Amino acid sequence: MTQFGHDSQGRIIVHRLGHVAIRVQDMNRAKNFYQGLGLSLVWDATDWAYLRLANSNNGIALLSPEYKDAGPHFAFHFSTKEEIELIRLQFIDKGYEVGAIHDHRDGTSSFYLQDPESNWLEILYEPTEGIHSN
Protein backbone atom coordinates (compact mmCIF):
# COMPACT_ATOMS: atom_id res chain seq x y z
CA MET A 1 0.00 0.00 0.00
CA THR A 2 1.20 3.50 -0.77
CA GLN A 3 0.70 6.81 1.03
CA PHE A 4 -2.83 8.13 1.71
CA GLY A 5 -4.59 4.76 1.69
CA HIS A 6 -4.16 3.87 -1.97
CA ASP A 7 -2.92 0.63 -3.47
CA SER A 8 -0.20 0.31 -6.11
CA GLN A 9 -2.77 0.99 -8.88
CA GLY A 10 -3.88 4.23 -7.19
CA ARG A 11 -7.26 2.88 -6.06
CA ILE A 12 -8.66 4.24 -2.81
CA ILE A 13 -8.37 1.80 0.09
CA VAL A 14 -11.02 2.29 2.77
CA HIS A 15 -9.84 1.15 6.19
CA ARG A 16 -12.78 2.06 8.37
CA LEU A 17 -16.52 2.54 8.26
CA GLY A 18 -16.51 5.17 10.99
CA HIS A 19 -20.14 6.08 11.57
CA VAL A 20 -23.71 5.89 10.40
CA ALA A 21 -25.94 8.96 10.64
CA ILE A 22 -29.66 8.53 11.11
CA ARG A 23 -32.56 10.96 11.33
CA VAL A 24 -34.43 10.90 14.66
CA GLN A 25 -37.58 12.70 15.76
CA ASP A 26 -36.87 12.78 19.50
CA MET A 27 -33.22 13.41 20.37
CA ASN A 28 -33.54 12.58 24.08
CA ARG A 29 -35.36 9.33 23.42
CA ALA A 30 -32.78 8.31 20.80
CA LYS A 31 -29.79 9.26 22.97
CA ASN A 32 -31.22 7.31 25.91
CA PHE A 33 -31.82 4.28 23.71
CA TYR A 34 -28.28 4.16 22.33
CA GLN A 35 -26.69 4.96 25.68
CA GLY A 36 -28.68 2.00 27.00
CA LEU A 37 -26.81 -0.14 24.47
CA GLY A 38 -23.50 1.02 25.95
CA LEU A 39 -22.59 3.85 23.57
CA SER A 40 -20.98 6.94 25.10
CA LEU A 41 -22.24 10.43 24.30
CA VAL A 42 -19.33 12.37 22.78
CA TRP A 43 -21.03 15.38 21.18
CA ASP A 44 -24.36 16.72 22.35
CA ALA A 45 -25.92 19.67 20.54
CA THR A 46 -29.55 20.64 20.14
CA ASP A 47 -29.54 19.60 16.47
CA TRP A 48 -27.27 16.53 16.50
CA ALA A 49 -25.43 14.13 18.75
CA TYR A 50 -22.58 11.66 18.32
CA LEU A 51 -22.33 8.47 20.33
CA ARG A 52 -19.27 6.22 20.29
CA LEU A 53 -19.13 2.47 20.71
CA ALA A 54 -17.24 1.20 23.76
CA ASN A 55 -13.53 0.51 23.09
CA SER A 56 -13.84 1.94 19.58
CA ASN A 57 -13.74 5.13 17.55
CA ASN A 58 -16.81 3.99 15.61
CA GLY A 59 -20.18 5.50 16.32
CA ILE A 60 -23.59 6.74 15.37
CA ALA A 61 -24.69 10.30 14.62
CA LEU A 62 -28.23 11.26 15.53
CA LEU A 63 -29.65 14.03 13.33
CA SER A 64 -32.64 15.99 14.62
CA PRO A 65 -35.30 17.36 12.25
CA GLU A 66 -33.63 20.78 12.64
CA TYR A 67 -30.23 19.53 11.42
CA LYS A 68 -29.90 20.68 7.80
CA ASP A 69 -26.18 20.22 6.99
CA ALA A 70 -26.62 16.57 5.98
CA GLY A 71 -29.20 13.83 5.86
CA PRO A 72 -28.88 10.14 6.69
CA HIS A 73 -25.59 8.71 5.46
CA PHE A 74 -22.65 6.50 6.31
CA ALA A 75 -19.06 7.68 6.60
CA PHE A 76 -15.65 6.32 5.80
CA HIS A 77 -13.06 7.82 8.16
CA PHE A 78 -9.50 8.69 7.18
CA SER A 79 -6.55 9.80 9.28
CA THR A 80 -5.29 12.87 7.37
CA LYS A 81 -6.98 15.87 5.80
CA GLU A 82 -4.64 15.56 2.82
CA GLU A 83 -6.02 12.10 2.20
CA ILE A 84 -9.62 13.30 1.88
CA GLU A 85 -8.48 16.16 -0.37
CA LEU A 86 -6.81 13.66 -2.70
CA ILE A 87 -9.80 11.29 -2.60
CA ARG A 88 -12.13 14.18 -3.44
CA LEU A 89 -10.04 15.05 -6.51
CA GLN A 90 -10.08 11.42 -7.61
CA PHE A 91 -13.89 11.32 -7.42
CA ILE A 92 -14.07 14.54 -9.43
CA ASP A 93 -11.68 13.10 -12.04
CA LYS A 94 -13.99 10.08 -12.34
CA GLY A 95 -16.98 12.36 -13.02
CA TYR A 96 -18.75 12.20 -9.65
CA GLU A 97 -20.43 15.27 -8.23
CA VAL A 98 -18.89 15.95 -4.83
CA GLY A 99 -19.41 18.66 -2.28
CA ALA A 100 -16.77 21.02 -0.96
CA ILE A 101 -14.64 20.04 2.02
CA HIS A 102 -16.06 21.56 5.20
CA ASP A 103 -14.42 21.94 8.60
CA HIS A 104 -16.90 20.85 11.28
CA ARG A 105 -17.36 22.15 14.83
CA ASP A 106 -16.23 18.81 16.30
CA GLY A 107 -12.72 19.05 14.77
CA THR A 108 -13.37 16.86 11.74
CA SER A 109 -13.44 17.79 8.04
CA SER A 110 -15.37 16.08 5.28
CA PHE A 111 -17.19 16.14 1.99
CA TYR A 112 -20.30 14.34 0.79
CA LEU A 113 -21.22 12.53 -2.39
CA GLN A 114 -23.73 9.99 -3.64
CA ASP A 115 -22.78 6.52 -4.79
CA PRO A 116 -24.14 5.24 -8.15
CA GLU A 117 -27.26 3.95 -6.30
CA SER A 118 -27.98 7.44 -4.81
CA ASN A 119 -26.89 6.56 -1.26
CA TRP A 120 -25.21 9.43 0.56
CA LEU A 121 -21.75 8.88 1.94
CA GLU A 122 -19.30 11.08 3.73
CA ILE A 123 -15.54 10.99 3.34
CA LEU A 124 -14.30 12.24 6.70
CA TYR A 125 -10.98 13.24 8.24
CA GLU A 126 -10.96 12.41 11.93
CA PRO A 127 -8.06 13.71 14.05
CA THR A 128 -5.86 11.03 15.61
CA GLU A 129 -7.20 11.91 19.07
CA GLY A 130 -10.77 11.32 17.84
CA ILE A 131 -13.82 13.54 17.65
CA HIS A 132 -13.71 16.42 20.08
CA SER A 133 -16.29 16.49 22.86
CA ASN A 134 -18.32 19.61 23.49
PDB file of C-alpha atoms in Angstrom:
ATOM      1  CA  MET A   1       0.000   0.000   0.000  1.00  0.00           C
ATOM      2  CA  THR A   2       1.203   3.502  -0.771  1.00  0.00           C
ATOM      3  CA  GLN A   3       0.702   6.807   1.035  1.00  0.00           C
ATOM      4  CA  PHE A   4      -2.829   8.131   1.710  1.00  0.00           C
ATOM      5  CA  GLY A   5      -4.593   4.758   1.692  1.00  0.00           C
ATOM      6  CA  HIS A   6      -4.155   3.868  -1.969  1.00  0.00           C
ATOM      7  CA  ASP A   7      -2.923   0.634  -3.469  1.00  0.00           C
ATOM      8  CA  SER A   8      -0.201   0.311  -6.113  1.00  0.00           C
ATOM      9  CA  GLN A   9      -2.768   0.993  -8.882  1.00  0.00           C
ATOM     10  CA  GLY A  10      -3.880   4.231  -7.194  1.00  0.00           C
ATOM     11  CA  ARG A  11      -7.263   2.877  -6.060  1.00  0.00           C
ATOM     12  CA  ILE A  12      -8.665   4.244  -2.810  1.00  0.00           C
ATOM     13  CA  ILE A  13      -8.370   1.804   0.090  1.00  0.00           C
ATOM     14  CA  VAL A  14     -11.018   2.289   2.767  1.00  0.00           C
ATOM     15  CA  HIS A  15      -9.838   1.151   6.186  1.00  0.00           C
ATOM     16  CA  ARG A  16     -12.776   2.062   8.368  1.00  0.00           C
ATOM     17  CA  LEU A  17     -16.522   2.542   8.264  1.00  0.00           C
ATOM     18  CA  GLY A  18     -16.506   5.174  10.993  1.00  0.00           C
ATOM     19  CA  HIS A  19     -20.140   6.079  11.567  1.00  0.00           C
ATOM     20  CA  VAL A  20     -23.713   5.886  10.396  1.00  0.00           C
ATOM     21  CA  ALA A  21     -25.936   8.964  10.636  1.00  0.00           C
ATOM     22  CA  ILE A  22     -29.658   8.529  11.108  1.00  0.00           C
ATOM     23  CA  ARG A  23     -32.564  10.958  11.330  1.00  0.00           C
ATOM     24  CA  VAL A  24     -34.432  10.897  14.655  1.00  0.00           C
ATOM     25  CA  GLN A  25     -37.577  12.698  15.756  1.00  0.00           C
ATOM     26  CA  ASP A  26     -36.869  12.777  19.503  1.00  0.00           C
ATOM     27  CA  MET A  27     -33.223  13.415  20.372  1.00  0.00           C
ATOM     28  CA  ASN A  28     -33.541  12.582  24.077  1.00  0.00           C
ATOM     29  CA  ARG A  29     -35.363   9.329  23.416  1.00  0.00           C
ATOM     30  CA  ALA A  30     -32.779   8.307  20.798  1.00  0.00           C
ATOM     31  CA  LYS A  31     -29.785   9.265  22.974  1.00  0.00           C
ATOM     32  CA  ASN A  32     -31.222   7.312  25.913  1.00  0.00           C
ATOM     33  CA  PHE A  33     -31.821   4.278  23.714  1.00  0.00           C
ATOM     34  CA  TYR A  34     -28.279   4.157  22.327  1.00  0.00           C
ATOM     35  CA  GLN A  35     -26.692   4.963  25.676  1.00  0.00           C
ATOM     36  CA  GLY A  36     -28.680   1.997  26.999  1.00  0.00           C
ATOM     37  CA  LEU A  37     -26.810  -0.136  24.466  1.00  0.00           C
ATOM     38  CA  GLY A  38     -23.496   1.022  25.951  1.00  0.00           C
ATOM     39  CA  LEU A  39     -22.594   3.847  23.569  1.00  0.00           C
ATOM     40  CA  SER A  40     -20.985   6.941  25.099  1.00  0.00           C
ATOM     41  CA  LEU A  41     -22.244  10.428  24.303  1.00  0.00           C
ATOM     42  CA  VAL A  42     -19.326  12.369  22.784  1.00  0.00           C
ATOM     43  CA  TRP A  43     -21.034  15.383  21.179  1.00  0.00           C
ATOM     44  CA  ASP A  44     -24.362  16.721  22.348  1.00  0.00           C
ATOM     45  CA  ALA A  45     -25.918  19.671  20.540  1.00  0.00           C
ATOM     46  CA  THR A  46     -29.548  20.637  20.140  1.00  0.00           C
ATOM     47  CA  ASP A  47     -29.539  19.604  16.471  1.00  0.00           C
ATOM     48  CA  TRP A  48     -27.275  16.534  16.499  1.00  0.00           C
ATOM     49  CA  ALA A  49     -25.428  14.130  18.754  1.00  0.00           C
ATOM     50  CA  TYR A  50     -22.581  11.656  18.320  1.00  0.00           C
ATOM     51  CA  LEU A  51     -22.329   8.470  20.332  1.00  0.00           C
ATOM     52  CA  ARG A  52     -19.269   6.223  20.287  1.00  0.00           C
ATOM     53  CA  LEU A  53     -19.132   2.465  20.713  1.00  0.00           C
ATOM     54  CA  ALA A  54     -17.242   1.197  23.759  1.00  0.00           C
ATOM     55  CA  ASN A  55     -13.532   0.514  23.093  1.00  0.00           C
ATOM     56  CA  SER A  56     -13.844   1.938  19.579  1.00  0.00           C
ATOM     57  CA  ASN A  57     -13.741   5.134  17.555  1.00  0.00           C
ATOM     58  CA  ASN A  58     -16.809   3.994  15.610  1.00  0.00           C
ATOM     59  CA  GLY A  59     -20.181   5.500  16.318  1.00  0.00           C
ATOM     60  CA  ILE A  60     -23.591   6.737  15.368  1.00  0.00           C
ATOM     61  CA  ALA A  61     -24.687  10.296  14.616  1.00  0.00           C
ATOM     62  CA  LEU A  62     -28.232  11.263  15.532  1.00  0.00           C
ATOM     63  CA  LEU A  63     -29.654  14.028  13.330  1.00  0.00           C
ATOM     64  CA  SER A  64     -32.639  15.992  14.616  1.00  0.00           C
ATOM     65  CA  PRO A  65     -35.305  17.359  12.247  1.00  0.00           C
ATOM     66  CA  GLU A  66     -33.625  20.781  12.640  1.00  0.00           C
ATOM     67  CA  TYR A  67     -30.232  19.526  11.417  1.00  0.00           C
ATOM     68  CA  LYS A  68     -29.903  20.685   7.804  1.00  0.00           C
ATOM     69  CA  ASP A  69     -26.181  20.224   6.989  1.00  0.00           C
ATOM     70  CA  ALA A  70     -26.622  16.569   5.984  1.00  0.00           C
ATOM     71  CA  GLY A  71     -29.202  13.829   5.863  1.00  0.00           C
ATOM     72  CA  PRO A  72     -28.876  10.136   6.689  1.00  0.00           C
ATOM     73  CA  HIS A  73     -25.586   8.711   5.456  1.00  0.00           C
ATOM     74  CA  PHE A  74     -22.652   6.498   6.314  1.00  0.00           C
ATOM     75  CA  ALA A  75     -19.063   7.681   6.599  1.00  0.00           C
ATOM     76  CA  PHE A  76     -15.652   6.317   5.805  1.00  0.00           C
ATOM     77  CA  HIS A  77     -13.062   7.819   8.162  1.00  0.00           C
ATOM     78  CA  PHE A  78      -9.502   8.693   7.179  1.00  0.00           C
ATOM     79  CA  SER A  79      -6.546   9.804   9.275  1.00  0.00           C
ATOM     80  CA  THR A  80      -5.287  12.869   7.369  1.00  0.00           C
ATOM     81  CA  LYS A  81      -6.978  15.871   5.800  1.00  0.00           C
ATOM     82  CA  GLU A  82      -4.639  15.562   2.822  1.00  0.00           C
ATOM     83  CA  GLU A  83      -6.025  12.100   2.196  1.00  0.00           C
ATOM     84  CA  ILE A  84      -9.622  13.298   1.877  1.00  0.00           C
ATOM     85  CA  GLU A  85      -8.483  16.164  -0.367  1.00  0.00           C
ATOM     86  CA  LEU A  86      -6.808  13.659  -2.698  1.00  0.00           C
ATOM     87  CA  ILE A  87      -9.798  11.292  -2.603  1.00  0.00           C
ATOM     88  CA  ARG A  88     -12.126  14.184  -3.445  1.00  0.00           C
ATOM     89  CA  LEU A  89     -10.040  15.051  -6.511  1.00  0.00           C
ATOM     90  CA  GLN A  90     -10.081  11.421  -7.614  1.00  0.00           C
ATOM     91  CA  PHE A  91     -13.886  11.317  -7.416  1.00  0.00           C
ATOM     92  CA  ILE A  92     -14.072  14.543  -9.433  1.00  0.00           C
ATOM     93  CA  ASP A  93     -11.680  13.100 -12.042  1.00  0.00           C
ATOM     94  CA  LYS A  94     -13.992  10.079 -12.336  1.00  0.00           C
ATOM     95  CA  GLY A  95     -16.980  12.358 -13.023  1.00  0.00           C
ATOM     96  CA  TYR A  96     -18.747  12.203  -9.652  1.00  0.00           C
ATOM     97  CA  GLU A  97     -20.425  15.275  -8.226  1.00  0.00           C
ATOM     98  CA  VAL A  98     -18.889  15.948  -4.826  1.00  0.00           C
ATOM     99  CA  GLY A  99     -19.410  18.661  -2.275  1.00  0.00           C
ATOM    100  CA  ALA A 100     -16.775  21.016  -0.956  1.00  0.00           C
ATOM    101  CA  ILE A 101     -14.638  20.041   2.024  1.00  0.00           C
ATOM    102  CA  HIS A 102     -16.056  21.559   5.198  1.00  0.00           C
ATOM    103  CA  ASP A 103     -14.425  21.939   8.595  1.00  0.00           C
ATOM    104  CA  HIS A 104     -16.902  20.854  11.285  1.00  0.00           C
ATOM    105  CA  ARG A 105     -17.359  22.147  14.831  1.00  0.00           C
ATOM    106  CA  ASP A 106     -16.228  18.806  16.296  1.00  0.00           C
ATOM    107  CA  GLY A 107     -12.724  19.047  14.774  1.00  0.00           C
ATOM    108  CA  THR A 108     -13.371  16.857  11.739  1.00  0.00           C
ATOM    109  CA  SER A 109     -13.436  17.794   8.042  1.00  0.00           C
ATOM    110  CA  SER A 110     -15.373  16.084   5.279  1.00  0.00           C
ATOM    111  CA  PHE A 111     -17.187  16.143   1.985  1.00  0.00           C
ATOM    112  CA  TYR A 112     -20.304  14.337   0.786  1.00  0.00           C
ATOM    113  CA  LEU A 113     -21.224  12.533  -2.393  1.00  0.00           C
ATOM    114  CA  GLN A 114     -23.730   9.987  -3.637  1.00  0.00           C
ATOM    115  CA  ASP A 115     -22.782   6.517  -4.791  1.00  0.00           C
ATOM    116  CA  PRO A 116     -24.142   5.235  -8.150  1.00  0.00           C
ATOM    117  CA  GLU A 117     -27.258   3.953  -6.299  1.00  0.00           C
ATOM    118  CA  SER A 118     -27.978   7.435  -4.809  1.00  0.00           C
ATOM    119  CA  ASN A 119     -26.892   6.556  -1.257  1.00  0.00           C
ATOM    120  CA  TRP A 120     -25.213   9.433   0.560  1.00  0.00           C
ATOM    121  CA  LEU A 121     -21.750   8.879   1.936  1.00  0.00           C
ATOM    122  CA  GLU A 122     -19.299  11.085   3.733  1.00  0.00           C
ATOM    123  CA  ILE A 123     -15.536  10.990   3.344  1.00  0.00           C
ATOM    124  CA  LEU A 124     -14.300  12.243   6.700  1.00  0.00           C
ATOM    125  CA  TYR A 125     -10.985  13.235   8.235  1.00  0.00           C
ATOM    126  CA  GLU A 126     -10.958  12.409  11.932  1.00  0.00           C
ATOM    127  CA  PRO A 127      -8.056  13.712  14.054  1.00  0.00           C
ATOM    128  CA  THR A 128      -5.864  11.035  15.610  1.00  0.00           C
ATOM    129  CA  GLU A 129      -7.201  11.914  19.066  1.00  0.00           C
ATOM    130  CA  GLY A 130     -10.765  11.323  17.840  1.00  0.00           C
ATOM    131  CA  ILE A 131     -13.824  13.537  17.646  1.00  0.00           C
ATOM    132  CA  HIS A 132     -13.713  16.421  20.081  1.00  0.00           C
ATOM    133  CA  SER A 133     -16.293  16.493  22.856  1.00  0.00           C
ATOM    134  CA  ASN A 134     -18.319  19.609  23.490  1.00  0.00           C
TER     135      ASN A 134
END
